[in-house]
């Protein structure tokens, strides 16, 4: 007759350990311990058996009943005893707090780079892809590299903007390689060398040894098709961050070598 007073007992494992069912009968359930709890032990009875959890300062020990699956940090744990080091635990609440400032974006309702931009000397572009925004040292202008597919192959272009919405000064950044080269059919810039890769840092290009900017780029040796096999990785360089050229005459990674990856590329 006093079931109301048992509420804290039911909430205890849910609040402290994030234990909650994800499907009927606890066949699938979640565990997400909150931050700041030094040690706690809890048991939850289910139709499949008892969930036993022991959290201490060094590890999280969980007994998962056979026939059930525990979800912890986007991983699945089947029946049995599992020991997870405390040092790798990140609670869902901490994740929500950390990501809060990144979850209020508004999307612009129009393309800022159309699929068929008009670029002098490069008419006939049918599709654009791989937009990559960056800045140059000491320059507040935003630059965006992107690829244009003209039905024959890929080339990389660059545009400028002061507000990330209005883009101008479209021009070629790096075009097709010469015939019989690994990048004859396409050049896809975008894997640039930055001053910092921190999530809050602006993407400012960094010169290698103070000499030139570098970027990995995807490459194709064949034309007249979309993403033809095989693909390659090349290394490009630029003195100004706008005009790019092949830094090495051979690819640095491909299924054929050099930089051979044929063992896992199969």
mmCIF file of C-alpha atoms in Angstrom:
data_model
loop_
_atom_site.group_PDB
_atom_site.id
_atom_site.type_symbol
_atom_site.label_atom_id
_atom_site.label_comp_id
_atom_site.label_asym_id
_atom_site.label_seq_id
_atom_site.Cartn_x
_atom_site.Cartn_y
_atom_site.Cartn_z
ATOM 1 C CA UNK A 1 0.000 0.000 0.000
ATOM 2 C CA UNK A 2 3.067 2.284 0.168
ATOM 3 C CA UNK A 3 4.520 1.649 -3.314
ATOM 4 C CA UNK A 4 4.942 5.391 -3.780
ATOM 5 C CA UNK A 5 7.840 5.349 -1.311
ATOM 6 C CA UNK A 6 9.714 2.826 -3.455
ATOM 7 C CA UNK A 7 10.135 5.355 -6.269
ATOM 8 C CA UNK A 8 13.708 6.303 -5.297
ATOM 9 C CA UNK A 9 14.700 2.624 -5.430
ATOM 10 C CA UNK A 10 13.499 2.377 -9.027
ATOM 11 C CA UNK A 11 15.148 5.647 -10.005
ATOM 12 C CA UNK A 12 18.429 4.822 -8.259
ATOM 13 C CA UNK A 13 19.930 2.614 -10.997
ATOM 14 C CA UNK A 14 18.416 4.698 -13.791
ATOM 15 C CA UNK A 15 19.833 8.020 -12.603
ATOM 16 C CA UNK A 16 23.226 6.895 -11.287
ATOM 17 C CA UNK A 17 24.010 4.181 -13.826
ATOM 18 C CA UNK A 18 21.758 5.106 -16.716
ATOM 19 C CA UNK A 19 20.150 1.672 -16.705
ATOM 20 C CA UNK A 20 16.941 1.609 -18.723
ATOM 21 C CA UNK A 21 15.162 -0.806 -21.084
ATOM 22 C CA UNK A 22 15.374 -0.221 -24.812
ATOM 23 C CA UNK A 23 12.926 -2.982 -25.737
ATOM 24 C CA UNK A 24 10.180 -4.992 -24.072
ATOM 25 C CA UNK A 25 11.301 -7.321 -21.294
ATOM 26 C CA UNK A 26 14.782 -5.761 -21.162
ATOM 27 C CA UNK A 27 15.955 -7.828 -24.130
ATOM 28 C CA UNK A 28 17.973 -4.784 -25.063
ATOM 29 C CA UNK A 29 18.953 -2.218 -22.451
ATOM 30 C CA UNK A 30 21.235 0.748 -21.902
ATOM 31 C CA UNK A 31 23.869 1.576 -19.319
ATOM 32 C CA UNK A 32 25.405 5.056 -19.028
ATOM 33 C CA UNK A 33 26.905 5.935 -15.623
ATOM 34 C CA UNK A 34 26.833 9.646 -14.782
ATOM 35 C CA UNK A 35 29.928 11.653 -13.974
ATOM 36 C CA UNK A 36 30.939 12.252 -10.356
ATOM 37 C CA UNK A 37 29.875 8.889 -8.911
ATOM 38 C CA UNK A 38 32.848 7.204 -7.241
ATOM 39 C CA UNK A 39 31.268 3.813 -6.548
ATOM 40 C CA UNK A 40 27.830 2.240 -6.733
ATOM 41 C CA UNK A 41 26.369 -1.253 -6.981
ATOM 42 C CA UNK A 42 22.962 -2.142 -8.338
ATOM 43 C CA UNK A 43 20.850 -5.090 -9.468
ATOM 44 C CA UNK A 44 17.838 -5.130 -11.773
ATOM 45 C CA UNK A 45 15.704 -8.237 -12.166
ATOM 46 C CA UNK A 46 14.462 -9.037 -15.660
ATOM 47 C CA UNK A 47 12.661 -11.974 -17.256
ATOM 48 C CA UNK A 48 16.042 -13.120 -18.595
ATOM 49 C CA UNK A 49 17.867 -12.928 -15.293
ATOM 50 C CA UNK A 50 19.468 -10.345 -13.051
ATOM 51 C CA UNK A 51 21.521 -7.436 -14.324
ATOM 52 C CA UNK A 52 24.358 -6.836 -11.879
ATOM 53 C CA UNK A 53 26.474 -3.701 -12.066
ATOM 54 C CA UNK A 54 29.414 -2.684 -9.911
ATOM 55 C CA UNK A 55 31.031 0.677 -10.589
ATOM 56 C CA UNK A 56 34.184 1.614 -8.676
ATOM 57 C CA UNK A 57 37.065 4.013 -9.163
ATOM 58 C CA UNK A 58 38.920 1.733 -11.562
ATOM 59 C CA UNK A 59 36.309 -0.114 -13.606
ATOM 60 C CA UNK A 60 32.707 -0.884 -14.458
ATOM 61 C CA UNK A 61 31.778 -4.569 -14.002
ATOM 62 C CA UNK A 62 28.531 -5.645 -15.622
ATOM 63 C CA UNK A 63 26.860 -9.046 -15.621
ATOM 64 C CA UNK A 64 24.655 -9.150 -18.727
ATOM 65 C CA UNK A 65 21.960 -11.868 -18.612
ATOM 66 C CA UNK A 66 22.040 -14.371 -21.469
ATOM 67 C CA UNK A 67 19.548 -13.459 -24.143
ATOM 68 C CA UNK A 68 19.942 -9.728 -23.568
ATOM 69 C CA UNK A 69 22.161 -7.028 -25.036
ATOM 70 C CA UNK A 70 23.599 -4.035 -23.199
ATOM 71 C CA UNK A 71 24.250 -0.801 -25.089
ATOM 72 C CA UNK A 72 27.107 1.239 -23.664
ATOM 73 C CA UNK A 73 28.741 4.141 -25.514
ATOM 74 C CA UNK A 74 27.317 2.943 -28.857
ATOM 75 C CA UNK A 75 28.745 -0.543 -28.371
ATOM 76 C CA UNK A 76 26.814 -3.783 -27.834
ATOM 77 C CA UNK A 77 27.627 -6.301 -25.104
ATOM 78 C CA UNK A 78 26.031 -9.757 -25.164
ATOM 79 C CA UNK A 79 25.419 -12.121 -22.223
ATOM 80 C CA UNK A 80 28.305 -12.595 -19.806
ATOM 81 C CA UNK A 81 30.579 -10.631 -17.488
ATOM 82 C CA UNK A 82 32.137 -7.494 -18.921
ATOM 83 C CA UNK A 83 34.791 -5.284 -17.328
ATOM 84 C CA UNK A 84 35.250 -1.798 -18.766
ATOM 85 C CA UNK A 85 38.051 0.488 -17.479
ATOM 86 C CA UNK A 86 36.692 3.609 -15.772
ATOM 87 C CA UNK A 87 39.100 5.749 -17.778
ATOM 88 C CA UNK A 88 37.278 5.074 -21.063
ATOM 89 C CA UNK A 89 33.752 5.746 -19.798
ATOM 90 C CA UNK A 90 31.941 8.784 -21.165
ATOM 91 C CA UNK A 91 28.379 9.239 -19.983
ATOM 92 C CA UNK A 92 25.590 10.210 -22.364
ATOM 93 C CA UNK A 93 24.907 13.224 -20.131
ATOM 94 C CA UNK A 94 28.496 14.417 -20.487
ATOM 95 C CA UNK A 95 28.226 13.929 -24.238
ATOM 96 C CA UNK A 96 25.038 16.011 -24.320
ATOM 97 C CA UNK A 97 26.643 18.789 -22.284
ATOM 98 C CA UNK A 98 29.784 18.783 -24.419
ATOM 99 C CA UNK A 99 27.878 18.847 -27.709
ATOM 100 C CA UNK A 100 25.253 21.404 -26.673
ATOM 101 C CA UNK A 101 26.900 24.348 -28.417
ATOM 102 C CA UNK A 102 27.127 22.341 -31.633
ATOM 103 C CA UNK A 103 23.432 21.389 -31.737
ATOM 104 C CA UNK A 104 21.814 24.746 -32.555
ATOM 105 C CA UNK A 105 22.794 25.118 -36.194
ATOM 106 C CA UNK A 106 20.360 26.470 -38.757
ATOM 107 C CA UNK A 107 20.584 25.271 -42.326
ATOM 108 C CA UNK A 108 20.631 27.637 -45.281
ATOM 109 C CA UNK A 109 17.741 26.622 -47.543
ATOM 110 C CA UNK A 110 19.596 27.077 -50.834
ATOM 111 C CA UNK A 111 22.801 25.727 -52.324
ATOM 112 C CA UNK A 112 25.706 28.104 -51.816
ATOM 113 C CA UNK A 113 27.554 26.308 -54.618
ATOM 114 C CA UNK A 114 25.132 25.104 -57.318
ATOM 115 C CA UNK A 115 25.535 21.701 -58.974
ATOM 116 C CA UNK A 116 26.295 23.423 -62.301
ATOM 117 C CA UNK A 117 28.280 26.596 -61.522
ATOM 118 C CA UNK A 118 29.319 28.852 -64.397
ATOM 119 C CA UNK A 119 33.118 28.902 -64.444
ATOM 120 C CA UNK A 120 34.869 30.543 -67.372
ATOM 121 C CA UNK A 121 36.802 28.008 -69.404
ATOM 122 C CA UNK A 122 35.140 25.093 -67.653
ATOM 123 C CA UNK A 123 31.630 24.998 -69.033
ATOM 124 C CA UNK A 124 29.543 21.853 -68.764
ATOM 125 C CA UNK A 125 29.936 21.052 -65.067
ATOM 126 C CA UNK A 126 27.068 18.749 -64.090
ATOM 127 C CA UNK A 127 27.728 18.015 -60.422
ATOM 128 C CA UNK A 128 29.702 19.474 -57.520
ATOM 129 C CA UNK A 129 30.874 17.697 -54.381
ATOM 130 C CA UNK A 130 33.493 17.555 -51.590
ATOM 131 C CA UNK A 131 33.084 21.149 -50.293
ATOM 132 C CA UNK A 132 35.969 22.004 -47.963
ATOM 133 C CA UNK A 133 36.152 25.434 -46.302
ATOM 134 C CA UNK A 134 39.467 26.824 -45.109
ATOM 135 C CA UNK A 135 41.346 30.061 -44.488
ATOM 136 C CA UNK A 136 44.857 31.258 -45.188
ATOM 137 C CA UNK A 137 47.214 32.631 -42.518
ATOM 138 C CA UNK A 138 46.490 36.303 -41.822
ATOM 139 C CA UNK A 139 43.505 36.356 -44.191
ATOM 140 C CA UNK A 140 39.903 36.580 -42.927
ATOM 141 C CA UNK A 141 38.485 35.484 -46.286
ATOM 142 C CA UNK A 142 36.851 32.083 -46.436
ATOM 143 C CA UNK A 143 37.914 29.786 -49.271
ATOM 144 C CA UNK A 144 36.074 26.693 -50.395
ATOM 145 C CA UNK A 145 37.514 23.994 -52.596
ATOM 146 C CA UNK A 146 35.087 21.675 -54.352
ATOM 147 C CA UNK A 147 35.083 19.299 -57.284
ATOM 148 C CA UNK A 148 33.234 19.744 -60.520
ATOM 149 C CA UNK A 149 32.276 16.695 -62.587
ATOM 150 C CA UNK A 150 31.805 17.525 -66.261
ATOM 151 C CA UNK A 151 30.749 14.101 -67.486
ATOM 152 C CA UNK A 152 34.349 13.274 -68.293
ATOM 153 C CA UNK A 153 36.134 13.475 -64.964
ATOM 154 C CA UNK A 154 36.831 15.491 -61.838
ATOM 155 C CA UNK A 155 38.672 18.759 -61.389
ATOM 156 C CA UNK A 156 39.080 20.828 -58.216
ATOM 157 C CA UNK A 157 37.941 24.452 -58.045
ATOM 158 C CA UNK A 158 38.105 27.227 -55.440
ATOM 159 C CA UNK A 159 35.709 30.065 -54.548
ATOM 160 C CA UNK A 160 35.856 32.945 -52.017
ATOM 161 C CA UNK A 161 33.389 34.328 -49.474
ATOM 162 C CA UNK A 162 33.215 36.765 -46.574
ATOM 163 C CA UNK A 163 30.053 35.268 -45.016
ATOM 164 C CA UNK A 164 29.972 31.581 -46.091
ATOM 165 C CA UNK A 165 26.771 32.218 -48.062
ATOM 166 C CA UNK A 166 27.761 34.371 -51.040
ATOM 167 C CA UNK A 167 30.614 32.793 -52.997
ATOM 168 C CA UNK A 168 32.507 34.435 -55.850
ATOM 169 C CA UNK A 169 35.743 34.247 -57.883
ATOM 170 C CA UNK A 170 35.288 30.669 -59.031
ATOM 171 C CA UNK A 171 38.443 29.335 -60.645
ATOM 172 C CA UNK A 172 40.383 26.165 -61.216
ATOM 173 C CA UNK A 173 42.556 25.043 -58.299
ATOM 174 C CA UNK A 174 43.968 21.841 -59.789
ATOM 175 C CA UNK A 175 43.056 20.233 -63.088
ATOM 176 C CA UNK A 176 43.539 16.914 -64.844
ATOM 177 C CA UNK A 177 46.954 15.316 -64.916
ATOM 178 C CA UNK A 178 48.639 14.498 -68.183
ATOM 179 C CA UNK A 179 47.674 11.381 -70.137
ATOM 180 C CA UNK A 180 48.878 8.081 -68.642
ATOM 181 C CA UNK A 181 49.278 9.652 -65.204
ATOM 182 C CA UNK A 182 47.456 8.367 -62.117
ATOM 183 C CA UNK A 183 45.409 11.598 -61.919
ATOM 184 C CA UNK A 184 44.553 11.904 -65.622
ATOM 185 C CA UNK A 185 40.849 11.264 -64.925
ATOM 186 C CA UNK A 186 40.312 13.279 -61.788
ATOM 187 C CA UNK A 187 41.714 15.407 -58.977
ATOM 188 C CA UNK A 188 39.864 15.750 -55.635
ATOM 189 C CA UNK A 189 41.506 18.219 -53.233
ATOM 190 C CA UNK A 190 40.368 18.531 -49.621
ATOM 191 C CA UNK A 191 42.631 16.722 -47.143
ATOM 192 C CA UNK A 192 44.629 19.819 -46.211
ATOM 193 C CA UNK A 193 47.414 20.305 -43.681
ATOM 194 C CA UNK A 194 46.016 22.680 -41.016
ATOM 195 C CA UNK A 195 47.547 24.709 -38.209
ATOM 196 C CA UNK A 196 45.153 23.004 -35.768
ATOM 197 C CA UNK A 197 42.653 20.151 -35.943
ATOM 198 C CA UNK A 198 40.897 21.052 -32.701
ATOM 199 C CA UNK A 199 37.127 21.073 -33.149
ATOM 200 C CA UNK A 200 36.879 24.740 -32.121
ATOM 201 C CA UNK A 201 39.829 25.918 -34.207
ATOM 202 C CA UNK A 202 39.393 27.657 -37.575
ATOM 203 C CA UNK A 203 40.704 25.591 -40.458
ATOM 204 C CA UNK A 204 43.775 27.617 -41.373
ATOM 205 C CA UNK A 205 46.235 26.077 -43.793
ATOM 206 C CA UNK A 206 49.747 25.515 -42.519
ATOM 207 C CA UNK A 207 52.884 25.532 -44.615
ATOM 208 C CA UNK A 208 55.131 22.508 -44.226
ATOM 209 C CA UNK A 209 58.529 23.675 -42.984
ATOM 210 C CA UNK A 210 57.372 27.228 -43.737
ATOM 211 C CA UNK A 211 57.714 26.441 -47.418
ATOM 212 C CA UNK A 212 54.421 25.403 -49.050
ATOM 213 C CA UNK A 213 50.904 24.257 -48.264
ATOM 214 C CA UNK A 214 50.158 20.553 -48.687
ATOM 215 C CA UNK A 215 47.066 18.470 -49.315
ATOM 216 C CA UNK A 216 46.343 14.846 -50.003
ATOM 217 C CA UNK A 217 44.047 14.439 -52.972
ATOM 218 C CA UNK A 218 41.964 11.665 -54.439
ATOM 219 C CA UNK A 219 42.853 10.795 -58.011
ATOM 220 C CA UNK A 220 41.590 8.673 -60.890
ATOM 221 C CA UNK A 221 43.511 7.554 -63.957
ATOM 222 C CA UNK A 222 40.412 6.889 -66.107
ATOM 223 C CA UNK A 223 37.885 9.291 -67.600
ATOM 224 C CA UNK A 224 34.332 9.141 -68.919
ATOM 225 C CA UNK A 225 32.749 7.556 -65.845
ATOM 226 C CA UNK A 226 31.836 8.399 -62.254
ATOM 227 C CA UNK A 227 34.330 7.261 -59.571
ATOM 228 C CA UNK A 228 36.147 4.771 -61.803
ATOM 229 C CA UNK A 229 38.312 2.068 -60.250
ATOM 230 C CA UNK A 230 41.034 2.112 -59.237
ATOM 231 C CA UNK A 231 41.392 5.211 -57.087
ATOM 232 C CA UNK A 232 44.668 6.708 -55.901
ATOM 233 C CA UNK A 233 45.944 9.164 -53.299
ATOM 234 C CA UNK A 234 48.329 11.843 -54.428
ATOM 235 C CA UNK A 235 50.168 14.665 -52.673
ATOM 236 C CA UNK A 236 49.637 18.238 -53.898
ATOM 237 C CA UNK A 237 51.351 21.491 -52.944
ATOM 238 C CA UNK A 238 50.677 25.197 -53.295
ATOM 239 C CA UNK A 239 52.607 28.378 -52.577
ATOM 240 C CA UNK A 240 49.469 30.501 -52.166
ATOM 241 C CA UNK A 241 46.717 28.034 -51.150
ATOM 242 C CA UNK A 242 44.812 28.802 -54.358
ATOM 243 C CA UNK A 243 46.783 27.239 -57.190
ATOM 244 C CA UNK A 244 47.734 23.622 -56.600
ATOM 245 C CA UNK A 245 49.986 21.176 -58.418
ATOM 246 C CA UNK A 246 51.179 17.629 -58.025
ATOM 247 C CA UNK A 247 53.966 17.464 -55.442
ATOM 248 C CA UNK A 248 55.023 13.911 -56.301
ATOM 249 C CA UNK A 249 54.846 12.357 -59.758
ATOM 250 C CA UNK A 250 53.676 9.018 -58.386
ATOM 251 C CA UNK A 251 50.731 8.282 -56.134
ATOM 252 C CA UNK A 252 51.553 7.921 -52.458
ATOM 253 C CA UNK A 253 48.853 5.297 -51.850
ATOM 254 C CA UNK A 254 47.118 2.862 -54.185
ATOM 255 C CA UNK A 255 46.311 -0.813 -54.590
ATOM 256 C CA UNK A 256 49.183 -1.033 -57.050
ATOM 257 C CA UNK A 257 51.878 0.826 -55.119
ATOM 258 C CA UNK A 258 53.988 2.712 -54.314
ATOM 259 C CA UNK A 259 52.422 2.970 -50.935
ATOM 260 C CA UNK A 260 50.955 -0.453 -51.663
ATOM 261 C CA UNK A 261 47.775 -1.438 -49.846
ATOM 262 C CA UNK A 262 46.943 -4.493 -51.934
ATOM 263 C CA UNK A 263 46.823 -6.784 -48.901
ATOM 264 C CA UNK A 264 43.714 -5.064 -47.524
ATOM 265 C CA UNK A 265 42.628 -3.406 -50.759
ATOM 266 C CA UNK A 266 41.438 -6.774 -52.054
#
